[in-house]
Coordinates of C-alpha atoms in Angstrom, one line a residue:
Chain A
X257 CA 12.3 -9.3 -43.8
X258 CA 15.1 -12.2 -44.6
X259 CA 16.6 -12.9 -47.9
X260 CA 16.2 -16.9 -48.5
X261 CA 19.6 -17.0 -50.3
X262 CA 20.7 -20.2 -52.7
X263 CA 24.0 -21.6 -52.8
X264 CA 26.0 -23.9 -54.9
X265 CA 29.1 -25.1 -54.0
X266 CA 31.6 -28.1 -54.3
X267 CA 33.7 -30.3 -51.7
X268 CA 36.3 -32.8 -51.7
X269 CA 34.6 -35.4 -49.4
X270 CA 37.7 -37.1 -47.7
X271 CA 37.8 -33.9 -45.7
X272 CA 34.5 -34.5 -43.8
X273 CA 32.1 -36.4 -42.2
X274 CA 29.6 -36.0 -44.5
X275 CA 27.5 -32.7 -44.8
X276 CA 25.1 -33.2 -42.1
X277 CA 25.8 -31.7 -38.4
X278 CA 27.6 -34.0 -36.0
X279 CA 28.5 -33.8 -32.3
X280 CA 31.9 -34.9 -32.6
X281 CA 33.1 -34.1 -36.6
X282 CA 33.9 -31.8 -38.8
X283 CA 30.8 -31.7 -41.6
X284 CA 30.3 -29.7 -44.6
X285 CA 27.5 -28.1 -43.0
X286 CA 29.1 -26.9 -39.9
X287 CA 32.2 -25.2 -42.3
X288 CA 29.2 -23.4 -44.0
X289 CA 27.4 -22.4 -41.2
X290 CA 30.6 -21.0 -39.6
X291 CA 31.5 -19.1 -42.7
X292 CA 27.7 -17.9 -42.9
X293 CA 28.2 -16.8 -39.4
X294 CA 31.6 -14.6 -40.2
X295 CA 30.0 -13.0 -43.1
X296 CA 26.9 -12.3 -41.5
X297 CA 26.8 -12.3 -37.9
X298 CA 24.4 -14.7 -38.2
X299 CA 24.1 -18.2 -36.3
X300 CA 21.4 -19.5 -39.2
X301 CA 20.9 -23.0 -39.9
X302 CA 22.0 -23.8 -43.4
X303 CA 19.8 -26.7 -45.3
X304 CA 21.2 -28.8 -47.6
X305 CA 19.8 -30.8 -50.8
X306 CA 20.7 -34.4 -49.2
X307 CA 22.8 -35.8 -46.7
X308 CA 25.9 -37.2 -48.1
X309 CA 28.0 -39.8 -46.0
X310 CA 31.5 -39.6 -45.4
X311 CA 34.1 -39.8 -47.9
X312 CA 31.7 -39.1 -50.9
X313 CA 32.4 -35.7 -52.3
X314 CA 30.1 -33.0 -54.4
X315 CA 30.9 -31.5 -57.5
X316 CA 27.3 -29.8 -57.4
X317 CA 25.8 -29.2 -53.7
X318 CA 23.1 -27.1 -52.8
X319 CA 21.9 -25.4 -49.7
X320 CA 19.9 -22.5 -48.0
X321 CA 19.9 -20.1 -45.6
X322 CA 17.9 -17.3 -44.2
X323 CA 19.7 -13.7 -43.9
X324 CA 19.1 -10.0 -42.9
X325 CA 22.4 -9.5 -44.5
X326 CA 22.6 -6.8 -47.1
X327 CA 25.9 -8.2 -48.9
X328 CA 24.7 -8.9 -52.6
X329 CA 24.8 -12.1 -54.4
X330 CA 27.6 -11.1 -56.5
X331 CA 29.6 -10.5 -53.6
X332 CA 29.0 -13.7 -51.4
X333 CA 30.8 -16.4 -52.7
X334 CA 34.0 -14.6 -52.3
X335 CA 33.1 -13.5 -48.4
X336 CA 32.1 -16.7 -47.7
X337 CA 35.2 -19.3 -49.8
X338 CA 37.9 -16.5 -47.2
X339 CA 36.4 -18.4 -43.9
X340 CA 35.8 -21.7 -45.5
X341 CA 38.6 -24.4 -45.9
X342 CA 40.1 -25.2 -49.1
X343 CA 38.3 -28.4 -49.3
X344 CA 35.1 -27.0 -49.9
X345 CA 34.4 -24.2 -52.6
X346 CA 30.7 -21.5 -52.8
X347 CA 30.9 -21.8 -56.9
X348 CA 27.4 -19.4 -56.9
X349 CA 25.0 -17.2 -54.8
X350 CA 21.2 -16.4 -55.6
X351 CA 18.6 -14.9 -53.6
X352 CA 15.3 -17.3 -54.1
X353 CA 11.6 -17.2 -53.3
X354 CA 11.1 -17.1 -49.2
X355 CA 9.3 -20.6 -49.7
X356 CA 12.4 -22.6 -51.5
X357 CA 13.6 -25.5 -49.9
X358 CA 17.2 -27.1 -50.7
X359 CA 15.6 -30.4 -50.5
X360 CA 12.1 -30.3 -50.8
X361 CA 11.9 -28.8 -54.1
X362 CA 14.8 -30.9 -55.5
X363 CA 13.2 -32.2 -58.6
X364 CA 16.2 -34.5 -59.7
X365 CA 19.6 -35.8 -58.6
X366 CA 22.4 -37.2 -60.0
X367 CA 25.3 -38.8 -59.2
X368 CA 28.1 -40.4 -60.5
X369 CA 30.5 -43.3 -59.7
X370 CA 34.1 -43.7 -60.7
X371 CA 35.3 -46.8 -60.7
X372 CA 38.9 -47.3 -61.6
X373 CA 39.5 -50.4 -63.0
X374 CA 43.4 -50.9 -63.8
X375 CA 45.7 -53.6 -62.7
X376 CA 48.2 -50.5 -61.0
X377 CA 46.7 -47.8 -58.5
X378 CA 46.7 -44.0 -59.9
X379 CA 48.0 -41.5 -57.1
X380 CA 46.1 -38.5 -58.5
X381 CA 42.7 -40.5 -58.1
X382 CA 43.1 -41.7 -54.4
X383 CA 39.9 -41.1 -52.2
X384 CA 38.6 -40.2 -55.4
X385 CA 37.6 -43.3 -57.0
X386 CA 37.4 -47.5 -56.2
X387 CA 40.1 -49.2 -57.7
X388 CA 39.4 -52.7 -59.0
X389 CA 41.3 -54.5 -61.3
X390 CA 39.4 -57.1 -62.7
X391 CA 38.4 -56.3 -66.2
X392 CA 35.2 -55.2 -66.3
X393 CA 32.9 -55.0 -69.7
X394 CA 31.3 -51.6 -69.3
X395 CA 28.8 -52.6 -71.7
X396 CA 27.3 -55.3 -69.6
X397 CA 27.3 -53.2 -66.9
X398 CA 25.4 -50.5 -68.7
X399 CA 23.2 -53.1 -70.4
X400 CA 22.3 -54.5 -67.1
X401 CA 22.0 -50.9 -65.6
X402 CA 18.7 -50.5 -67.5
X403 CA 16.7 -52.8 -65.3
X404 CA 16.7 -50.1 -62.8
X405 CA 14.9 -47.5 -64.6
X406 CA 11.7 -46.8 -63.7
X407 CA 9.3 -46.4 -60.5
X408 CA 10.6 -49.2 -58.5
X409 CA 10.4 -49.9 -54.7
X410 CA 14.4 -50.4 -54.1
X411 CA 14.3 -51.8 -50.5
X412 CA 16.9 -54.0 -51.6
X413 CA 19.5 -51.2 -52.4
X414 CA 19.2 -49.3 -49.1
X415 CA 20.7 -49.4 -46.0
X416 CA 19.4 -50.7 -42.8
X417 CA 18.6 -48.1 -40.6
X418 CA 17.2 -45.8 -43.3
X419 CA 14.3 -44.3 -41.8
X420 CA 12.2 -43.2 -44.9
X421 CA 8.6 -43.3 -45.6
X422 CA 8.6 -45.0 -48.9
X423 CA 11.6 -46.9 -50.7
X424 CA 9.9 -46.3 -54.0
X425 CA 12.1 -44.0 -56.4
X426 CA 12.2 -43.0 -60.1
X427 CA 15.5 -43.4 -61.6
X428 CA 15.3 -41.7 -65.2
X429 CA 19.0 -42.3 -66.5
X430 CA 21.6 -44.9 -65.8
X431 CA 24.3 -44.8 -68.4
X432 CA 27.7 -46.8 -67.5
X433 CA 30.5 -45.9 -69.6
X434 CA 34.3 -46.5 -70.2
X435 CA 37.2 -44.0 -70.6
X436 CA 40.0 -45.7 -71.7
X437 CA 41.1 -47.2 -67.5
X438 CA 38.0 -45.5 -65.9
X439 CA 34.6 -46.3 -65.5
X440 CA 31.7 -44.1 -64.8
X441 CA 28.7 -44.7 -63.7
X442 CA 25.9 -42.1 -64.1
X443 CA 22.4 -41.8 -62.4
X444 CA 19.6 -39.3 -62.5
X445 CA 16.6 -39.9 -60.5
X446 CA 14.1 -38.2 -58.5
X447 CA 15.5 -39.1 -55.2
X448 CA 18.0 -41.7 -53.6
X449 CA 17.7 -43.9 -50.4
X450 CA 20.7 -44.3 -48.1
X451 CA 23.5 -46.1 -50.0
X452 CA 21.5 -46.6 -52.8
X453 CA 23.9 -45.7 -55.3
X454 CA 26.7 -47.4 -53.8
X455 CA 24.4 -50.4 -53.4
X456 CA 23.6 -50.4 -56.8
X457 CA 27.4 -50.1 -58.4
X458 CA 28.2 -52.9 -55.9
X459 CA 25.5 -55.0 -57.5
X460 CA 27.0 -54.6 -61.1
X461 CA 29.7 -54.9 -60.7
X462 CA 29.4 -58.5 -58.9
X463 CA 27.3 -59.4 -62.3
X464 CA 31.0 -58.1 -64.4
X465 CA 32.8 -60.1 -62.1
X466 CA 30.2 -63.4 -63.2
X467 CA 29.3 -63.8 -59.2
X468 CA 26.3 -62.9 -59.9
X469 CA 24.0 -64.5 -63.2
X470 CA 23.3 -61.4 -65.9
X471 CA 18.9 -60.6 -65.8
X472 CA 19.4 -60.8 -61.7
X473 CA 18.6 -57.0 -61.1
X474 CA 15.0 -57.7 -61.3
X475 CA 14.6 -60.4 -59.0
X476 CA 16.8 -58.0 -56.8
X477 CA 14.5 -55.3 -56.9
X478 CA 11.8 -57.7 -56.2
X479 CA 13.0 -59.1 -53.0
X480 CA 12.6 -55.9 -51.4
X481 CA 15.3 -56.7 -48.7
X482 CA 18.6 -55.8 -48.5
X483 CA 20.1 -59.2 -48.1
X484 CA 19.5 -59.9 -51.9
X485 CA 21.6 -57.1 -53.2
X486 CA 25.4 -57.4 -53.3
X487 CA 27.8 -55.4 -51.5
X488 CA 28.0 -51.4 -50.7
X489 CA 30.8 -49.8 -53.1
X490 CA 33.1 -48.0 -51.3
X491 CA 31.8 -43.9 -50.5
X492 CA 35.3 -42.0 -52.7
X493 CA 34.3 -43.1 -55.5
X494 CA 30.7 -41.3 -55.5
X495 CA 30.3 -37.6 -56.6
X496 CA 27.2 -36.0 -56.2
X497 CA 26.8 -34.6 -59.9
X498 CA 24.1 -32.1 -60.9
X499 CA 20.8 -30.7 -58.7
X500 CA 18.1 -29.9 -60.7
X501 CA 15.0 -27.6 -59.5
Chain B
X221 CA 75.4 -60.6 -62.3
X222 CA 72.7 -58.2 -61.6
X223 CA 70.0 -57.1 -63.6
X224 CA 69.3 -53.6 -64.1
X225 CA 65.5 -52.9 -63.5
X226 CA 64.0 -49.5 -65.2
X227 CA 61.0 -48.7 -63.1
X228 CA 58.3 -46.2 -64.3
X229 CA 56.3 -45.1 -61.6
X230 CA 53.8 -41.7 -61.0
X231 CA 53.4 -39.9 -57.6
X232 CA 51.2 -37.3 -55.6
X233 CA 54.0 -34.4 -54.9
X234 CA 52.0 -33.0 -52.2
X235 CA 53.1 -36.2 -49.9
X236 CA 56.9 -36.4 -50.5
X237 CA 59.6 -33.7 -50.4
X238 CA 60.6 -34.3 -53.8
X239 CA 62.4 -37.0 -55.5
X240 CA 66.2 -36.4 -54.0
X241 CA 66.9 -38.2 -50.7
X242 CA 67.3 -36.1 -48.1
X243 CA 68.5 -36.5 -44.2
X244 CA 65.5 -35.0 -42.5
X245 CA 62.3 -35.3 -44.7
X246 CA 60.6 -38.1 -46.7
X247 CA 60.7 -38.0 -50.3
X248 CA 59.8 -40.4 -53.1
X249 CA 63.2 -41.9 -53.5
X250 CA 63.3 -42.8 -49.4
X251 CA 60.5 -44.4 -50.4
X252 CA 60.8 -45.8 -53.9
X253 CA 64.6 -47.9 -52.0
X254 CA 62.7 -48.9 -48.8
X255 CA 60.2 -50.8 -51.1
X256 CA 63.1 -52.3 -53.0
X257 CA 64.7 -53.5 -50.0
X258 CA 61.3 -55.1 -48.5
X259 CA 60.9 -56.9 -52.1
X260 CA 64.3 -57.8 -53.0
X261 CA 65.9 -57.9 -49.7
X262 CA 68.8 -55.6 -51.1
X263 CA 69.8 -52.1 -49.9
X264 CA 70.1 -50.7 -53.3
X265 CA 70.3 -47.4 -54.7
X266 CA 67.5 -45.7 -56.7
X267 CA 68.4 -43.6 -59.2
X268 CA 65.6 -41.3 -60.8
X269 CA 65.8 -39.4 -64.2
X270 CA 65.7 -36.1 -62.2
X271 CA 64.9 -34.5 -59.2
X272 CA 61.7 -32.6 -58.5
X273 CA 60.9 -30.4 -55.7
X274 CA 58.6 -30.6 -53.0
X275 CA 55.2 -30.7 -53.9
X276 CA 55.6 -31.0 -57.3
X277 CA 54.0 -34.2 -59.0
X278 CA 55.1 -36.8 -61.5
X279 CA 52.5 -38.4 -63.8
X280 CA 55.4 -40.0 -65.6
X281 CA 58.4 -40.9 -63.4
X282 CA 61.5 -43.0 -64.4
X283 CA 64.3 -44.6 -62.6
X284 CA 66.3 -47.8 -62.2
X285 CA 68.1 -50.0 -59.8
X286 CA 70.7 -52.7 -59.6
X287 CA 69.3 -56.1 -58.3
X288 CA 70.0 -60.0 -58.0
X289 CA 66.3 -60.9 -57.4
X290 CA 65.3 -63.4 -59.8
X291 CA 61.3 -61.8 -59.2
X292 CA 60.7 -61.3 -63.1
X293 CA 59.6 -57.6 -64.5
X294 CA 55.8 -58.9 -64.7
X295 CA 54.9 -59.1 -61.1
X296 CA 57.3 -56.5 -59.5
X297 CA 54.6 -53.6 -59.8
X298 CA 52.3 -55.3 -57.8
X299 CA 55.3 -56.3 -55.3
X300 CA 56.8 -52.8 -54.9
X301 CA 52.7 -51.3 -54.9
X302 CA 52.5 -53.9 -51.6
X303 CA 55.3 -52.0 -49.6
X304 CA 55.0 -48.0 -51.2
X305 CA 52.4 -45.4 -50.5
X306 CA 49.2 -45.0 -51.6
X307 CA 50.4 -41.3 -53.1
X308 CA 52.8 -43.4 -55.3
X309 CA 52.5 -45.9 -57.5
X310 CA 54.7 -48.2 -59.4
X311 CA 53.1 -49.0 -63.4
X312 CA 55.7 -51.0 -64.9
X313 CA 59.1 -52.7 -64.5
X314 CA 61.3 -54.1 -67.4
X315 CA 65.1 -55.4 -67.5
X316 CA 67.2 -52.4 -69.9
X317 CA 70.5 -52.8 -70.8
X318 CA 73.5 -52.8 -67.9
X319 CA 74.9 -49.6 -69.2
X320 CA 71.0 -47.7 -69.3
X321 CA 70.9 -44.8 -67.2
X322 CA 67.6 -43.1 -65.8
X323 CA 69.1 -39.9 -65.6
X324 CA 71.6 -39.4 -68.3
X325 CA 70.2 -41.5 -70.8
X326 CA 67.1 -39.5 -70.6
X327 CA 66.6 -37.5 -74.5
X328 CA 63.8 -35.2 -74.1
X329 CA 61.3 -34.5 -70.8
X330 CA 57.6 -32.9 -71.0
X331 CA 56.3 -30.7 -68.4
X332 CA 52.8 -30.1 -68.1
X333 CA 51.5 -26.7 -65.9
X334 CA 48.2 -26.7 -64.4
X335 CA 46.7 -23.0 -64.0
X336 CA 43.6 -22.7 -63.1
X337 CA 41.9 -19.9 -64.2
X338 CA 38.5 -19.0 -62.5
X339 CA 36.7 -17.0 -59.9
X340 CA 36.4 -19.5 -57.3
X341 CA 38.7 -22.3 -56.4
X342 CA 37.8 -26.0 -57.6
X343 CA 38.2 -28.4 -54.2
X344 CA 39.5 -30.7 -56.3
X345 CA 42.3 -29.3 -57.9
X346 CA 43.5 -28.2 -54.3
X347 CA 47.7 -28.8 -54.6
X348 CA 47.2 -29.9 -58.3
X349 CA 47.1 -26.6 -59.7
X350 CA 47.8 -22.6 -59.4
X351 CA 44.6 -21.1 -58.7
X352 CA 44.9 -17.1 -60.3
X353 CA 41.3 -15.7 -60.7
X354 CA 42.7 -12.8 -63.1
X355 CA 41.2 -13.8 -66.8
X356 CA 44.3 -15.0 -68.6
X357 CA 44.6 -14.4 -72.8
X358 CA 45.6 -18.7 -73.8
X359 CA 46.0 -17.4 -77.6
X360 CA 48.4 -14.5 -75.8
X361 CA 50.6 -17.4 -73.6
X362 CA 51.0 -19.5 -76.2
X363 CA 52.1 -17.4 -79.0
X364 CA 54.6 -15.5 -76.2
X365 CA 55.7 -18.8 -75.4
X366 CA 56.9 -19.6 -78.7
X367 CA 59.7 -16.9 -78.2
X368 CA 61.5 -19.9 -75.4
X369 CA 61.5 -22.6 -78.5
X370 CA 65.5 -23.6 -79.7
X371 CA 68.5 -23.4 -77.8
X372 CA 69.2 -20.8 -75.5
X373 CA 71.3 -20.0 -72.4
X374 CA 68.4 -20.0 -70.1
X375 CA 70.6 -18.8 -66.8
X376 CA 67.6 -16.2 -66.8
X377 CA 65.2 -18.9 -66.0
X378 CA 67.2 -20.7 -63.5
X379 CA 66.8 -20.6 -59.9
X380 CA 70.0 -19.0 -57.7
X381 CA 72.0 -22.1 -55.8
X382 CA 71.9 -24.3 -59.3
X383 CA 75.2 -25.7 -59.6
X384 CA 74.7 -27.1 -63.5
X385 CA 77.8 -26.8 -66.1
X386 CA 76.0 -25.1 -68.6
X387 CA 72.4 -23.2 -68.6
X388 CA 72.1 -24.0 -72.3
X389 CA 69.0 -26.2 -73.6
X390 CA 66.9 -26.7 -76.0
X391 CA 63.1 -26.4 -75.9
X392 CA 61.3 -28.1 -78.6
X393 CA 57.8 -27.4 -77.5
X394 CA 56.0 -25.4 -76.0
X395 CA 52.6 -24.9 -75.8
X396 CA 49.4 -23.1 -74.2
X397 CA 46.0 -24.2 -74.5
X398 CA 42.9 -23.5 -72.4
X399 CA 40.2 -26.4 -71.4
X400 CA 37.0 -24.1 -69.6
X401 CA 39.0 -23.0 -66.7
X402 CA 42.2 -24.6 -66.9
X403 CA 45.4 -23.2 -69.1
X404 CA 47.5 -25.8 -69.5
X405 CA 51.9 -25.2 -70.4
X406 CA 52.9 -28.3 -72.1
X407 CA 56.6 -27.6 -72.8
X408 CA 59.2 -30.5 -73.9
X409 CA 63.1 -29.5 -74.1
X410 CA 66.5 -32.0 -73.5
X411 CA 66.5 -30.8 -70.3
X412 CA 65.6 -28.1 -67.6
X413 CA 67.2 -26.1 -65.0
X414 CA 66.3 -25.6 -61.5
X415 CA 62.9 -24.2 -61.2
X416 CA 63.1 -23.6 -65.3
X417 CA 59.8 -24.2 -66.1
X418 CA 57.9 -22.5 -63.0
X419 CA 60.1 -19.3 -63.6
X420 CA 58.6 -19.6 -67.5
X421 CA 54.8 -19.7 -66.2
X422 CA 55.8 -17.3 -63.7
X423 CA 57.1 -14.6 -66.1
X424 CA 54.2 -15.5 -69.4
X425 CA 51.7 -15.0 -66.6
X426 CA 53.4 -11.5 -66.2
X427 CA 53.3 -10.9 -70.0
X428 CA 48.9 -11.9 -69.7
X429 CA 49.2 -9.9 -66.7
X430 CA 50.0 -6.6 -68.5
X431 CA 53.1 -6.8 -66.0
X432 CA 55.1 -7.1 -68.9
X433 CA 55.0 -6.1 -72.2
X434 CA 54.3 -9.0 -75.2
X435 CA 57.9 -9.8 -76.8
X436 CA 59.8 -9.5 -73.7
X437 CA 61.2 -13.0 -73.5
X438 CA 63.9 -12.4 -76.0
X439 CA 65.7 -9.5 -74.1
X440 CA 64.7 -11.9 -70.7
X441 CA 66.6 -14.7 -72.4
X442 CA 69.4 -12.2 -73.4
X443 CA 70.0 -10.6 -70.0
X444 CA 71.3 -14.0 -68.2
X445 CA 70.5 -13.1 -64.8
X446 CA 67.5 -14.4 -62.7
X447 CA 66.9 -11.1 -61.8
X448 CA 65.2 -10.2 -65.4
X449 CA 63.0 -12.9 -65.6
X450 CA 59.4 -12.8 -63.4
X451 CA 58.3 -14.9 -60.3
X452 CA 58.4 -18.9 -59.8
X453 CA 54.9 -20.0 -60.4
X454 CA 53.7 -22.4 -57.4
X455 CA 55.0 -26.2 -57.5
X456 CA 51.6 -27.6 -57.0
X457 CA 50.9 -27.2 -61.0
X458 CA 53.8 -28.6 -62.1
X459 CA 54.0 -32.1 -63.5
X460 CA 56.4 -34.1 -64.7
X461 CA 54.9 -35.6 -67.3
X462 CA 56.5 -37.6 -70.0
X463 CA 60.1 -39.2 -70.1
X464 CA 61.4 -40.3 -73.6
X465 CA 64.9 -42.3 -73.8

């Protein structure tokens, strides 16, 4: 009988090509699945919560994998962070019900978005946030934030080439606010479409910049297409935030 | 007649081999007079309020140069940003007196340390921090630090191959707080030695340790030698991090 085994972990983005298995890149995945493999003698698929693209990095990931391995929970993190490289981190192991899924039984995500907005570049935060230095009033952009809540069909803030069933989503929380030269942008819903996020920040942030007209988010939405959204904010400023099951 | 320009800049020690100029690796300064000469067209020297080693950062960095370029203090951030690395980055410029003097002008420095104290390591503090899973006592750290404040010959806390006139300073602050998982060592003096403060961390971490017994820094202080004090705490956690003239 295998142990289904849950594990949270953290990674700095700019070190990958995203999490998802690739021919010709270094993924998340693949580190894990080669640590999982040292620890375990096991070649076992490892399933993650979402795909993340390239650059964007995880404070809170989640994945699974099956194991006849009789190290315990306690124990794993450590066994598995000596094989893995120092841009990703196992924060927590936990043996689960044989039926969990990483991503199936995800019941909300959230991410957040840093955007930097200061006339000078900050060293520390590079890769790790989108600079801009026009001002931007985070209160408009959280005011305006609020027209995505809801069940909404948001065709308009995903990718081409996305190849889901349904664009409809829930977002529950989209709060926008200020620390002193950083922006944040946080949002909880029950599932994102490719780029949406990204989509999204680029969307506000062309109403703060007045290239876009305040009360525009609905007709966005409403457009279902792409083409009406603005542009796709760069991927190192976007931190996958919090899993919830 | 020149101007004298005092530039305050920040920088990402894990790309530059320090501050100092050096034959055979590429350190801040290199950099710092290379964009000087691209904006003002002048091969001029930059002189910084001390040198750091390799790998350590600077979140508050101060130094000036000698120039004839009429390009006014406003706009040469943005011009010196254009030519320098992304993993340093100019804030602001402004005209000082002929006489000023980055380095010996300079009245009191603040250090910050960055330990991070935690099972697992955080991918995002990798070269930003000491990682040392070992549950360190703050309350502990900071009350043993209080033994370094006033002026002392610190020879004990001074790295072998320092050619300085005299190991006396005075440290005016020095304190030990913990945030979650991080301790931070804020400590402020007129000055520091060669590896000062990292041999301070090195040897407090001792004292939480159990290495060493609490009160030891008096006789470590008294002894003069290197040998007495503990090890050199790693210079990713070390920042420069406040410069007052």
């Amino acid at each position: 009988m295998k142990r289904n085994v849950l594990c949270t972990l953290a990674f700095d983005g700019s070190a990958f090509h995203g999490w998802q298995r690739q021919p010709n890149a270094f993924t998340a995945q693949q580190a894990v699945e080669a640590a999982v493999l040292r620890v375990t003698g096991e070649n076992t698929p490892v399933v993650g919560c979402s795909r993340t693209d390239a650059g964007v990095h995880a404070r809170m990931f989640c994945c699974h994998f099956r194991t006849q391995s009789a190290v315990p929970c306690a124990k794993l993190p450590a066994a598995l962070n000596f094989y893995l490289p120092d841009a990703l981190s196992v924060q927590c192991c936990e043996d689960v019900p044989d039926a969990f899924h990483a991503r199936y039984d995800c019941k909300e995500k959230t991410y957040r978005y840093h955007l930097r907005n200061s006339r000078t570049r900050d060293p520390f935060l590079l890769r790790r946030a989108w600079f801009e230095g026009a001002p931007m009033d985070a209160a408009l952009l959280h005011a305006q934030a609020q027209d995505f809540l809801g069940t909404h069909d948001f065709s308009s803030f995903c990718a081409a080439g996305a190849d889901t069933k349904t664009a409809v989503r829930t977002v529950r929380r989209f709060e926008v606010t200020r620390e002193s030269d950083d922006v944040f942008f946080t949002v909880a819903a029950d599932g994102f479409l490719y780029n949406m996020v990204r989509i999204m920040v680029g969307t506000l942030t062309d109403i703060a910049k007045g290239k876009r007209p305040p009360g525009c988010i609905p007709g966005v939405l409403a457009a279902k297409n792409r083409a009406a959204a603005g542009l796709t904010a760069p991927a190192a400023g976007l931190f996958l935030w919090a899993i919830n099951y």
